[in-house]
Tab-separated table of C-alpha atoms in Angstrom:
chain	number	residue	atom	x	y	z
A	1015	MET	CA	66.723	54.252	107.308
A	1016	GLY	CA	70.265	55.631	107.469
A	1017	LEU	CA	71.659	59.010	108.316
A	1018	PHE	CA	70.824	62.069	106.225
A	1019	LEU	CA	72.955	65.039	107.244
A	1020	GLN	CA	73.934	68.340	105.654
A	1021	THR	CA	76.473	70.915	106.713
A	1022	VAL	CA	77.648	74.141	105.116
A	1023	ILE	CA	81.088	75.683	105.202
A	1024	ALA	CA	81.499	79.268	104.076
A	1025	PRO	CA	85.062	80.580	103.856
A	1026	ASP	CA	85.558	84.306	104.377
A	1027	CYS	CA	81.997	84.596	105.667
A	1028	THR	CA	80.731	85.840	109.033
A	1029	GLU	CA	78.131	84.095	111.158
A	1030	GLY	CA	75.772	87.030	110.623
A	1031	GLU	CA	76.082	86.791	106.847
A	1032	ILE	CA	75.367	83.068	106.753
A	1033	ARG	CA	72.473	83.349	109.244
A	1034	LYS	CA	70.856	86.031	107.078
A	1035	ALA	CA	71.413	83.936	103.933
A	1036	LEU	CA	69.850	80.873	105.586
A	1037	GLN	CA	66.820	82.924	106.646
A	1038	GLN	CA	66.396	84.223	103.094
A	1039	ALA	CA	66.779	80.740	101.617
A	1040	ALA	CA	64.219	79.359	104.066
A	1041	ALA	CA	61.753	82.095	103.128
A	1042	GLN	CA	62.202	81.430	99.401
A	1043	GLY	CA	62.384	77.645	99.391
A	1044	SER	CA	59.723	76.160	101.634
A	1045	ASP	CA	60.207	72.743	100.022
A	1046	MET	CA	63.738	72.608	101.533
A	1047	GLU	CA	62.325	72.288	105.056
A	1048	LEU	CA	65.142	74.547	106.239
A	1049	ASP	CA	64.745	75.990	109.741
A	1050	PRO	CA	67.622	78.403	110.497
A	1051	ALA	CA	66.639	78.544	114.182
A	1052	GLN	CA	67.382	74.815	114.502
A	1053	CYS	CA	70.757	75.003	112.716
A	1054	ARG	CA	73.996	74.966	114.703
A	1055	TYR	CA	76.737	77.461	113.898
A	1056	ALA	CA	80.506	77.383	114.464
A	1057	VAL	CA	82.907	80.235	113.764
A	1058	HIS	CA	86.400	79.380	112.544
A	1059	GLY	CA	89.374	81.624	111.882
A	1060	ASN	CA	88.696	81.366	108.169
A	1061	GLY	CA	84.895	81.378	108.029
A	1062	VAL	CA	81.764	79.691	109.355
A	1063	SER	CA	80.334	76.187	109.398
A	1064	VAL	CA	76.689	75.304	109.908
A	1065	LEU	CA	75.107	71.986	110.798
A	1066	LEU	CA	71.709	72.185	109.106
A	1067	ASN	CA	68.545	71.109	110.882
A	1068	ASP	CA	67.228	67.548	110.656
A	1069	GLY	CA	64.903	67.124	107.709
A	1070	CYS	CA	66.495	69.870	105.612
A	1071	ILE	CA	66.632	68.718	101.982
A	1072	GLY	CA	68.474	71.491	100.176
A	1073	PHE	CA	71.579	69.907	98.622
A	1074	GLU	CA	72.653	71.631	95.386
A	1075	ALA	CA	69.786	74.144	95.319
A	1076	LEU	CA	70.561	75.319	98.840
A	1077	ALA	CA	74.284	75.686	98.104
A	1078	GLU	CA	73.443	77.766	95.019
A	1079	ALA	CA	70.998	79.949	96.960
A	1080	LEU	CA	73.379	80.557	99.867
A	1081	SER	CA	76.303	81.433	97.584
A	1082	THR	CA	74.051	83.918	95.796
A	1083	GLN	CA	72.897	85.508	99.060
A	1084	VAL	CA	76.368	85.913	100.605
A	1085	GLY	CA	78.163	86.661	97.334
A	1086	LYS	CA	80.939	84.305	98.405
A	1087	PRO	CA	81.780	80.637	97.903
A	1088	VAL	CA	79.734	78.106	99.873
A	1089	MET	CA	80.288	74.379	100.156
A	1090	LEU	CA	77.386	72.162	101.157
A	1091	LEU	CA	78.550	68.741	102.350
A	1092	TYR	CA	76.183	65.871	102.951
A	1093	ILE	CA	75.868	62.299	104.131
A	1094	TYR	CA	73.297	60.397	102.116
A	1095	ASP	CA	71.399	57.589	103.874
A	1096	GLY	CA	74.527	56.600	105.796
A	1097	ASP	CA	75.978	55.203	102.557
A	1098	PHE	CA	78.288	57.960	101.280
A	1099	TRP	CA	79.224	61.613	101.578
A	1100	GLY	CA	79.639	64.311	98.969
A	1101	TYR	CA	79.620	68.035	98.357
A	1102	PHE	CA	78.608	70.921	96.105
A	1103	LEU	CA	80.870	73.987	95.934
A	1104	CYS	CA	79.052	77.042	94.617
A	1105	GLU	CA	79.860	80.679	94.043
A	1106	ASN	CA	77.410	83.389	93.011
A	1107	GLY	CA	74.707	80.803	92.417
A	1108	SER	CA	76.757	78.546	90.135
A	1109	VAL	CA	78.108	75.094	90.892
A	1110	LEU	CA	81.897	75.137	90.581
A	1111	ASP	CA	82.657	71.615	91.763
A	1112	THR	CA	80.855	68.459	92.834
A	1113	PHE	CA	81.979	65.299	94.543
A	1114	ASN	CA	80.060	62.053	94.919
A	1115	PRO	CA	82.130	58.915	95.586
A	1116	MET	CA	79.324	56.657	94.331
A	1117	PRO	CA	77.944	58.346	91.212
A	1118	ASP	CA	76.163	55.151	90.118
A	1119	TYR	CA	74.345	54.888	93.462
A	1120	PHE	CA	70.877	55.403	91.981
A	1121	GLU	CA	71.474	54.140	88.454
A	1122	GLU	CA	74.198	53.572	85.889
A	1123	ILE	CA	75.266	56.900	84.406
A	1124	PRO	CA	77.529	57.834	81.470
A	1125	GLU	CA	81.273	58.140	82.132
A	1126	GLU	CA	81.247	61.864	81.324
A	1127	GLN	CA	78.639	62.472	84.008
A	1128	LYS	CA	80.652	60.398	86.521
A	1129	GLU	CA	83.737	62.481	85.813
A	1130	SER	CA	81.801	65.650	86.616
A	1131	MET	CA	81.310	64.251	90.142
A	1132	ARG	CA	84.979	63.416	90.796
A	1133	GLY	CA	85.816	66.603	92.686
A	1134	ASN	CA	88.720	68.903	91.959
A	1135	ALA	CA	91.370	69.016	94.695
A	1136	ALA	CA	93.246	71.927	93.092
A	1137	LEU	CA	90.100	74.068	92.892
A	1138	ILE	CA	89.052	73.238	96.459
A	1139	ALA	CA	92.592	73.951	97.665
A	1140	ASP	CA	92.468	77.420	96.085
A	1141	TYR	CA	89.193	78.309	97.783
A	1142	PHE	CA	90.163	76.930	101.195
A	1143	HIS	CA	93.871	77.844	101.131
A	1144	VAL	CA	95.119	74.298	101.680
A	1145	ASP	CA	97.601	72.091	99.865
A	1146	PRO	CA	95.829	69.963	97.216
A	1147	ALA	CA	97.880	66.977	98.409
A	1148	ALA	CA	96.147	67.292	101.805
A	1149	ILE	CA	92.713	66.576	100.311
A	1150	GLU	CA	93.128	64.733	96.994
A	1151	LYS	CA	93.008	61.251	98.562
A	1152	TYR	CA	89.457	61.924	99.766
A	1153	LEU	CA	88.239	62.556	96.229
A	1154	VAL	CA	88.119	58.970	94.964
A	1155	PHE	CA	85.234	56.855	93.744
A	1156	TRP	CA	84.011	53.982	95.916
A	1157	THR	CA	82.377	50.701	95.121
A	1158	TRP	CA	79.737	48.962	97.223
A	1159	GLU	CA	82.503	46.696	98.472
A	1160	ASP	CA	84.472	49.720	99.713
A	1161	SER	CA	81.469	50.931	101.679
A	1162	GLU	CA	80.988	47.507	103.274
A	1163	GLU	CA	84.626	46.806	104.138
A	1164	GLU	CA	87.347	48.786	105.827
A	1165	ASP	CA	89.497	50.175	103.056
A	1166	GLY	CA	92.020	52.128	105.121
A	1167	LYS	CA	92.274	55.791	105.823
A	1168	ALA	CA	92.960	58.378	103.146
A	1169	TYR	CA	95.534	60.046	105.435
A	1170	GLU	CA	97.387	58.738	108.472
A	1171	ASP	CA	95.761	61.132	110.964
A	1172	ASP	CA	92.191	60.457	109.753
A	1173	GLU	CA	89.558	59.061	112.064
A	1174	PHE	CA	87.445	57.358	109.384
A	1175	ASP	CA	88.181	54.878	106.602
A	1176	ARG	CA	87.565	55.298	102.894
A	1177	GLY	CA	84.148	53.928	102.102
A	1178	GLU	CA	82.701	55.389	105.329
A	1179	ASP	CA	80.155	58.203	105.210
A	1180	TRP	CA	81.815	59.967	108.149
A	1181	GLN	CA	84.993	60.422	106.109
A	1182	MET	CA	83.272	63.743	105.423
A	1183	ALA	CA	84.408	64.894	108.902
A	1184	ASP	CA	88.055	64.154	108.062
A	1185	PHE	CA	87.703	66.097	104.811
A	1186	MET	CA	86.140	69.062	106.623
A	1187	ARG	CA	88.939	69.076	109.194
A	1188	SER	CA	91.488	69.093	106.372
A	1189	LEU	CA	89.834	72.234	104.999
A	1190	GLY	CA	90.072	73.968	108.397
A	1191	TYR	CA	86.482	73.348	109.493
A	1192	PRO	CA	86.398	70.567	112.078
A	1193	TYR	CA	83.050	68.843	112.544
A	1194	GLU	CA	82.396	70.155	116.074
A	1195	TRP	CA	79.116	71.530	117.391
């Protein structure tokens, strides 16, 4: 079994706000297996990041719930089974943007549905106050071959190659939320 990991980044949010939102989400969604006391928090100049506890299975539903509770945008990033990373960006309980580099991972899906998982660099850039050019090379689809072979880095200063699940950490750093706990 590979790595399953989830982290939340909440721009313009305080640690207290996100802790309270996680406690409320845990109380409402027992099937998420969310334990706020086991989460790890990091404060950044532009918001908060949270490494969720092992076994938490919130994904999209958790991102929607947290964005509703804090009344601000929330991005939930994940690594799925050590095979790929992705995210859900939500605001006020609605999904604004989704990225999954391997949309056919579970089964073949229609092209329109794939496109909805491509990610939107311009939208993300607006919410995180970064240049879209600094993140757009992360938002590309992978093939199984990409995930099995080194495919090069999206940006010169990256630590991880395209096709690697940990490319998520490079993406987070580019948004101003380094993966550090």
